[in-house]
PDB file of C-alpha atoms in Angstrom:
ATOM      1  CA  MET C   1     -34.613  48.879  47.525  1.00  0.00           C
ATOM      2  CA  THR C   2     -33.484  48.963  43.872  1.00  0.00           C
ATOM      3  CA  GLU C   3     -35.152  49.533  40.525  1.00  0.00           C
ATOM      4  CA  LEU C   4     -34.046  48.988  36.947  1.00  0.00           C
ATOM      5  CA  SER C   5     -33.139  52.078  34.998  1.00  0.00           C
ATOM      6  CA  LEU C   6     -34.025  52.430  31.327  1.00  0.00           C
ATOM      7  CA  ASP C   7     -30.551  51.179  30.381  1.00  0.00           C
ATOM      8  CA  GLY C   8     -31.000  48.030  32.537  1.00  0.00           C
ATOM      9  CA  ARG C   9     -28.757  49.006  35.459  1.00  0.00           C
ATOM     10  CA  ALA C  10     -29.950  48.618  39.043  1.00  0.00           C
ATOM     11  CA  GLU C  11     -30.330  51.948  40.841  1.00  0.00           C
ATOM     12  CA  PRO C  12     -31.251  52.579  44.453  1.00  0.00           C
ATOM     13  CA  MET C  13     -34.866  53.639  44.851  1.00  0.00           C
ATOM     14  CA  ALA C  14     -35.607  56.634  47.003  1.00  0.00           C
ATOM     15  CA  GLU C  15     -37.366  55.614  50.178  1.00  0.00           C
ATOM     16  CA  PRO C  16     -40.600  57.411  51.039  1.00  0.00           C
ATOM     17  CA  ALA C  17     -40.248  60.148  53.583  1.00  0.00           C
ATOM     18  CA  ASP C  18     -40.560  58.954  57.172  1.00  0.00           C
ATOM     19  CA  ASP C  19     -42.039  62.271  58.244  1.00  0.00           C
ATOM     20  CA  PRO C  20     -45.834  62.011  57.872  1.00  0.00           C
ATOM     21  CA  ALA C  21     -45.951  65.800  57.717  1.00  0.00           C
ATOM     22  CA  SER C  22     -43.866  65.952  54.532  1.00  0.00           C
ATOM     23  CA  SER C  23     -45.620  68.020  51.945  1.00  0.00           C
ATOM     24  CA  PHE C  24     -47.183  66.838  48.729  1.00  0.00           C
ATOM     25  CA  ASP C  25     -44.618  68.893  46.792  1.00  0.00           C
ATOM     26  CA  GLU C  26     -41.734  67.067  48.430  1.00  0.00           C
ATOM     27  CA  LEU C  27     -43.363  63.721  47.664  1.00  0.00           C
ATOM     28  CA  PHE C  28     -43.849  64.741  44.048  1.00  0.00           C
ATOM     29  CA  HIS C  29     -40.250  65.894  43.589  1.00  0.00           C
ATOM     30  CA  ALA C  30     -38.873  62.812  45.327  1.00  0.00           C
ATOM     31  CA  HIS C  31     -40.810  60.207  43.314  1.00  0.00           C
ATOM     32  CA  TYR C  32     -42.118  61.668  40.059  1.00  0.00           C
ATOM     33  CA  GLN C  33     -39.182  60.577  37.866  1.00  0.00           C
ATOM     34  CA  GLN C  34     -39.214  57.066  39.346  1.00  0.00           C
ATOM     35  CA  LEU C  35     -42.913  56.710  38.567  1.00  0.00           C
ATOM     36  CA  VAL C  36     -42.427  58.022  35.022  1.00  0.00           C
ATOM     37  CA  ARG C  37     -39.680  55.417  34.504  1.00  0.00           C
ATOM     38  CA  LEU C  38     -41.920  52.710  35.970  1.00  0.00           C
ATOM     39  CA  ALA C  39     -44.781  53.623  33.621  1.00  0.00           C
ATOM     40  CA  GLY C  40     -42.389  53.647  30.659  1.00  0.00           C
ATOM     41  CA  LEU C  41     -40.980  50.244  31.572  1.00  0.00           C
ATOM     42  CA  LEU C  42     -44.510  48.860  31.909  1.00  0.00           C
ATOM     43  CA  GLY C  43     -45.232  49.945  28.327  1.00  0.00           C
ATOM     44  CA  ALA C  44     -47.227  53.172  28.709  1.00  0.00           C
ATOM     45  CA  ASP C  45     -47.141  55.316  25.581  1.00  0.00           C
ATOM     46  CA  ASP C  46     -47.551  58.408  27.773  1.00  0.00           C
ATOM     47  CA  PRO C  47     -45.597  57.692  30.996  1.00  0.00           C
ATOM     48  CA  GLU C  48     -45.579  61.329  32.143  1.00  0.00           C
ATOM     49  CA  ASP C  49     -49.372  61.501  31.947  1.00  0.00           C
ATOM     50  CA  VAL C  50     -49.683  58.238  33.872  1.00  0.00           C
ATOM     51  CA  ALA C  51     -47.425  59.501  36.659  1.00  0.00           C
ATOM     52  CA  GLN C  52     -49.277  62.819  36.823  1.00  0.00           C
ATOM     53  CA  GLU C  53     -52.637  61.031  36.971  1.00  0.00           C
ATOM     54  CA  ALA C  54     -51.326  58.875  39.829  1.00  0.00           C
ATOM     55  CA  PHE C  55     -50.330  61.990  41.776  1.00  0.00           C
ATOM     56  CA  ALA C  56     -53.693  63.630  41.036  1.00  0.00           C
ATOM     57  CA  ARG C  57     -55.529  60.591  42.410  1.00  0.00           C
ATOM     58  CA  PHE C  58     -53.238  60.486  45.423  1.00  0.00           C
ATOM     59  CA  TYR C  59     -53.855  64.192  46.090  1.00  0.00           C
ATOM     60  CA  ARG C  60     -57.616  63.624  46.185  1.00  0.00           C
ATOM     61  CA  LYS C  61     -57.281  60.653  48.557  1.00  0.00           C
ATOM     62  CA  ARG C  62     -54.304  61.717  50.689  1.00  0.00           C
ATOM     63  CA  SER C  63     -56.438  62.532  53.727  1.00  0.00           C
ATOM     64  CA  ARG C  64     -57.622  58.904  53.872  1.00  0.00           C
ATOM     65  CA  LEU C  65     -54.079  57.527  54.058  1.00  0.00           C
ATOM     66  CA  HIS C  66     -53.228  57.036  57.717  1.00  0.00           C
ATOM     67  CA  ASP C  67     -49.735  55.730  57.139  1.00  0.00           C
ATOM     68  CA  GLY C  68     -47.443  58.377  55.614  1.00  0.00           C
ATOM     69  CA  ASN C  69     -45.087  55.646  54.405  1.00  0.00           C
ATOM     70  CA  ALA C  70     -47.865  54.102  52.310  1.00  0.00           C
ATOM     71  CA  ALA C  71     -47.919  57.076  49.925  1.00  0.00           C
ATOM     72  CA  PHE C  72     -45.218  55.709  47.627  1.00  0.00           C
ATOM     73  CA  ASP C  73     -46.799  52.240  47.604  1.00  0.00           C
ATOM     74  CA  TYR C  74     -50.141  53.809  46.683  1.00  0.00           C
ATOM     75  CA  LEU C  75     -48.551  55.831  43.885  1.00  0.00           C
ATOM     76  CA  ARG C  76     -46.641  52.830  42.534  1.00  0.00           C
ATOM     77  CA  SER C  77     -49.727  50.597  42.460  1.00  0.00           C
ATOM     78  CA  THR C  78     -51.748  53.406  40.856  1.00  0.00           C
ATOM     79  CA  VAL C  79     -49.147  53.778  38.087  1.00  0.00           C
ATOM     80  CA  PHE C  80     -49.217  50.013  37.555  1.00  0.00           C
ATOM     81  CA  ASN C  81     -53.031  49.887  37.336  1.00  0.00           C
ATOM     82  CA  LEU C  82     -53.333  52.990  35.152  1.00  0.00           C
ATOM     83  CA  THR C  83     -50.788  51.615  32.692  1.00  0.00           C
ATOM     84  CA  ARG C  84     -52.512  48.247  32.558  1.00  0.00           C
ATOM     85  CA  ASN C  85     -55.931  49.886  32.042  1.00  0.00           C
ATOM     86  CA  ARG C  86     -54.649  52.197  29.291  1.00  0.00           C
ATOM     87  CA  LEU C  87     -53.030  49.326  27.411  1.00  0.00           C
ATOM     88  CA  ARG C  88     -56.228  47.287  27.688  1.00  0.00           C
ATOM     89  CA  HIS C  89     -58.297  50.257  26.499  1.00  0.00           C
ATOM     90  CA  LEU C  90     -56.012  50.796  23.491  1.00  0.00           C
ATOM     91  CA  ARG C  91     -56.197  47.121  22.571  1.00  0.00           C
ATOM     92  CA  ILE C  92     -60.013  47.136  22.679  1.00  0.00           C
ATOM     93  CA  THR C  93     -60.293  50.462  20.854  1.00  0.00           C
ATOM     94  CA  ARG C  94     -58.020  49.292  18.045  1.00  0.00           C
ATOM     95  CA  ARG C  95     -59.959  46.051  17.701  1.00  0.00           C
ATOM     96  CA  ARG C  96     -63.290  47.884  17.463  1.00  0.00           C
ATOM     97  CA  ALA C  97     -61.979  50.541  15.078  1.00  0.00           C
ATOM     98  CA  ALA C  98     -60.750  47.912  12.640  1.00  0.00           C
ATOM     99  CA  ALA C  99     -64.066  46.047  12.750  1.00  0.00           C
ATOM    100  CA  ALA C 100     -66.265  49.059  11.980  1.00  0.00           C
ATOM    101  CA  PRO C 101     -65.283  50.750   8.691  1.00  0.00           C
ATOM    102  CA  VAL C 102     -67.039  53.989   7.861  1.00  0.00           C
ATOM    103  CA  ASP C 103     -69.475  53.755   4.931  1.00  0.00           C
ATOM    104  CA  ALA C 104     -68.860  56.757   2.719  1.00  0.00           C
ATOM    105  CA  THR C 105     -71.426  55.771   0.089  1.00  0.00           C
ATOM    106  CA  PRO C 106     -73.555  58.766  -0.974  1.00  0.00           C
ATOM    107  CA  ALA C 107     -77.246  58.651  -0.027  1.00  0.00           C
ATOM    108  CA  GLU C 108     -78.407  58.683  -3.672  1.00  0.00           C
ATOM    109  CA  GLN C 109     -76.268  55.643  -4.474  1.00  0.00           C
ATOM    110  CA  LEU C 110     -77.605  53.833  -1.390  1.00  0.00           C
ATOM    111  CA  ALA C 111     -81.188  54.521  -2.502  1.00  0.00           C
ATOM    112  CA  ILE C 112     -80.475  53.120  -5.981  1.00  0.00           C
ATOM    113  CA  MET C 113     -78.779  50.056  -4.488  1.00  0.00           C
ATOM    114  CA  ARG C 114     -81.756  49.455  -2.201  1.00  0.00           C
ATOM    115  CA  GLU C 115     -84.152  49.746  -5.133  1.00  0.00           C
ATOM    116  CA  ASP C 116     -82.058  47.296  -7.185  1.00  0.00           C
ATOM    117  CA  HIS C 117     -81.940  44.963  -4.202  1.00  0.00           C
ATOM    118  CA  ARG C 118     -85.740  45.112  -3.809  1.00  0.00           C
ATOM    119  CA  GLU C 119     -86.237  44.393  -7.524  1.00  0.00           C
ATOM    120  CA  LEU C 120     -83.892  41.408  -7.314  1.00  0.00           C
ATOM    121  CA  LEU C 121     -85.732  40.005  -4.296  1.00  0.00           C
ATOM    122  CA  ASP C 122     -89.096  40.453  -6.065  1.00  0.00           C
ATOM    123  CA  ALA C 123     -87.773  38.642  -9.163  1.00  0.00           C
ATOM    124  CA  LEU C 124     -86.386  35.865  -6.962  1.00  0.00           C
ATOM    125  CA  ASP C 125     -89.816  35.487  -5.328  1.00  0.00           C
ATOM    126  CA  ARG C 126     -91.404  34.974  -8.767  1.00  0.00           C
ATOM    127  CA  LEU C 127     -89.138  31.996  -9.559  1.00  0.00           C
ATOM    128  CA  PRO C 128     -90.294  28.435  -8.817  1.00  0.00           C
ATOM    129  CA  ARG C 129     -89.317  27.134  -5.368  1.00  0.00           C
ATOM    130  CA  LYS C 130     -86.459  24.818  -6.478  1.00  0.00           C
ATOM    131  CA  GLN C 131     -84.906  27.495  -8.689  1.00  0.00           C
ATOM    132  CA  ARG C 132     -85.101  30.031  -5.850  1.00  0.00           C
ATOM    133  CA  GLU C 133     -83.583  27.551  -3.366  1.00  0.00           C
ATOM    134  CA  THR C 134     -80.701  26.713  -5.690  1.00  0.00           C
ATOM    135  CA  LEU C 135     -79.821  30.374  -6.276  1.00  0.00           C
ATOM    136  CA  VAL C 136     -80.099  31.327  -2.611  1.00  0.00           C
ATOM    137  CA  LEU C 137     -77.960  28.407  -1.476  1.00  0.00           C
ATOM    138  CA  ARG C 138     -75.351  29.026  -4.180  1.00  0.00           C
ATOM    139  CA  TYR C 139     -75.037  32.806  -4.263  1.00  0.00           C
ATOM    140  CA  TRP C 140     -76.321  34.103  -0.923  1.00  0.00           C
ATOM    141  CA  LEU C 141     -75.067  31.363   1.358  1.00  0.00           C
ATOM    142  CA  ASP C 142     -72.059  30.651  -0.872  1.00  0.00           C
ATOM    143  CA  LEU C 143     -72.418  26.872  -0.524  1.00  0.00           C
ATOM    144  CA  SER C 144     -70.500  24.584  -2.858  1.00  0.00           C
ATOM    145  CA  GLU C 145     -72.285  22.539  -5.483  1.00  0.00           C
ATOM    146  CA  GLN C 146     -71.585  19.423  -3.411  1.00  0.00           C
ATOM    147  CA  GLU C 147     -73.123  20.982  -0.274  1.00  0.00           C
ATOM    148  CA  ILE C 148     -76.199  22.106  -2.194  1.00  0.00           C
ATOM    149  CA  ALA C 149     -76.585  18.658  -3.783  1.00  0.00           C
ATOM    150  CA  GLN C 150     -76.444  17.010  -0.375  1.00  0.00           C
ATOM    151  CA  LEU C 151     -78.893  19.506   1.122  1.00  0.00           C
ATOM    152  CA  MET C 152     -81.421  19.255  -1.735  1.00  0.00           C
ATOM    153  CA  GLY C 153     -80.971  15.503  -2.324  1.00  0.00           C
ATOM    154  CA  ILE C 154     -79.823  15.844  -5.956  1.00  0.00           C
ATOM    155  CA  SER C 155     -76.518  15.301  -7.789  1.00  0.00           C
ATOM    156  CA  ALA C 156     -73.813  17.981  -8.050  1.00  0.00           C
ATOM    157  CA  GLY C 157     -74.203  18.001 -11.840  1.00  0.00           C
ATOM    158  CA  THR C 158     -77.909  18.723 -11.451  1.00  0.00           C
ATOM    159  CA  VAL C 159     -77.078  21.623  -9.123  1.00  0.00           C
ATOM    160  CA  LYS C 160     -74.688  23.028 -11.727  1.00  0.00           C
ATOM    161  CA  SER C 161     -77.260  22.860 -14.532  1.00  0.00           C
ATOM    162  CA  HIS C 162     -80.026  24.219 -12.262  1.00  0.00           C
ATOM    163  CA  ALA C 163     -77.859  27.179 -11.277  1.00  0.00           C
ATOM    164  CA  HIS C 164     -77.084  27.978 -14.913  1.00  0.00           C
ATOM    165  CA  ARG C 165     -80.765  27.785 -15.942  1.00  0.00           C
ATOM    166  CA  ASP C 166     -81.901  29.638 -12.814  1.00  0.00           C
ATOM    167  CA  ILE C 167     -79.587  32.583 -13.516  1.00  0.00           C
ATOM    168  CA  LYS C 168     -80.995  32.773 -17.065  1.00  0.00           C
ATOM    169  CA  ALA C 169     -84.548  32.701 -15.693  1.00  0.00           C
ATOM    170  CA  LEU C 170     -83.715  35.405 -13.154  1.00  0.00           C
ATOM    171  CA  LYS C 171     -82.190  37.638 -15.831  1.00  0.00           C
ATOM    172  CA  THR C 172     -85.310  37.156 -17.959  1.00  0.00           C
ATOM    173  CA  THR C 173     -87.514  38.023 -15.012  1.00  0.00           C
ATOM    174  CA  LEU C 174     -85.458  41.172 -14.373  1.00  0.00           C
ATOM    175  CA  GLY C 175     -85.706  42.076 -18.070  1.00  0.00           C
ATOM    176  CA  GLU C 176     -81.974  41.730 -18.779  1.00  0.00           C
ATOM    177  CA  GLN C 177     -80.525  40.067 -21.811  1.00  0.00           C
ATOM    178  CA  ALA C 178     -79.212  36.569 -21.051  1.00  0.00           C
TER     179      ALA C 178
END
């Protein structure tokens, strides 16, 4: 049996001990470095931890292994699975962390923003239906003038003039200077 070393050369792999009575310590010393290299080659960012975890799992389950020669196979497959699971976990964690930024807005500022938002919604409710629809479609849904025209059954030029007048009406309703 051979394995690739970190520099790409083929090296003979140590065979598992034939003696089923060989101690856990002997197994560890005989195969630890090989399993660390395997985890590193598979892409683990912490190959020593992966190999140690594999031995810890083996230690807990060693009494269930009836074939003493299966120990190395068990350890090797455990290293493979642990590395794969850790890489998958890191990929998912990084994806979630990037999607959920922390909002550091002070509570007072949030309260003011909510109040302003409520006032804007109240003023929008006081506008006539067509004016409200035009503003919502344009500025909340971010539709183009062409899309709004098609949706409302009017020309794009009419949408443009409605939006301009509707913003003026909304500012008046909010008490701002147009």
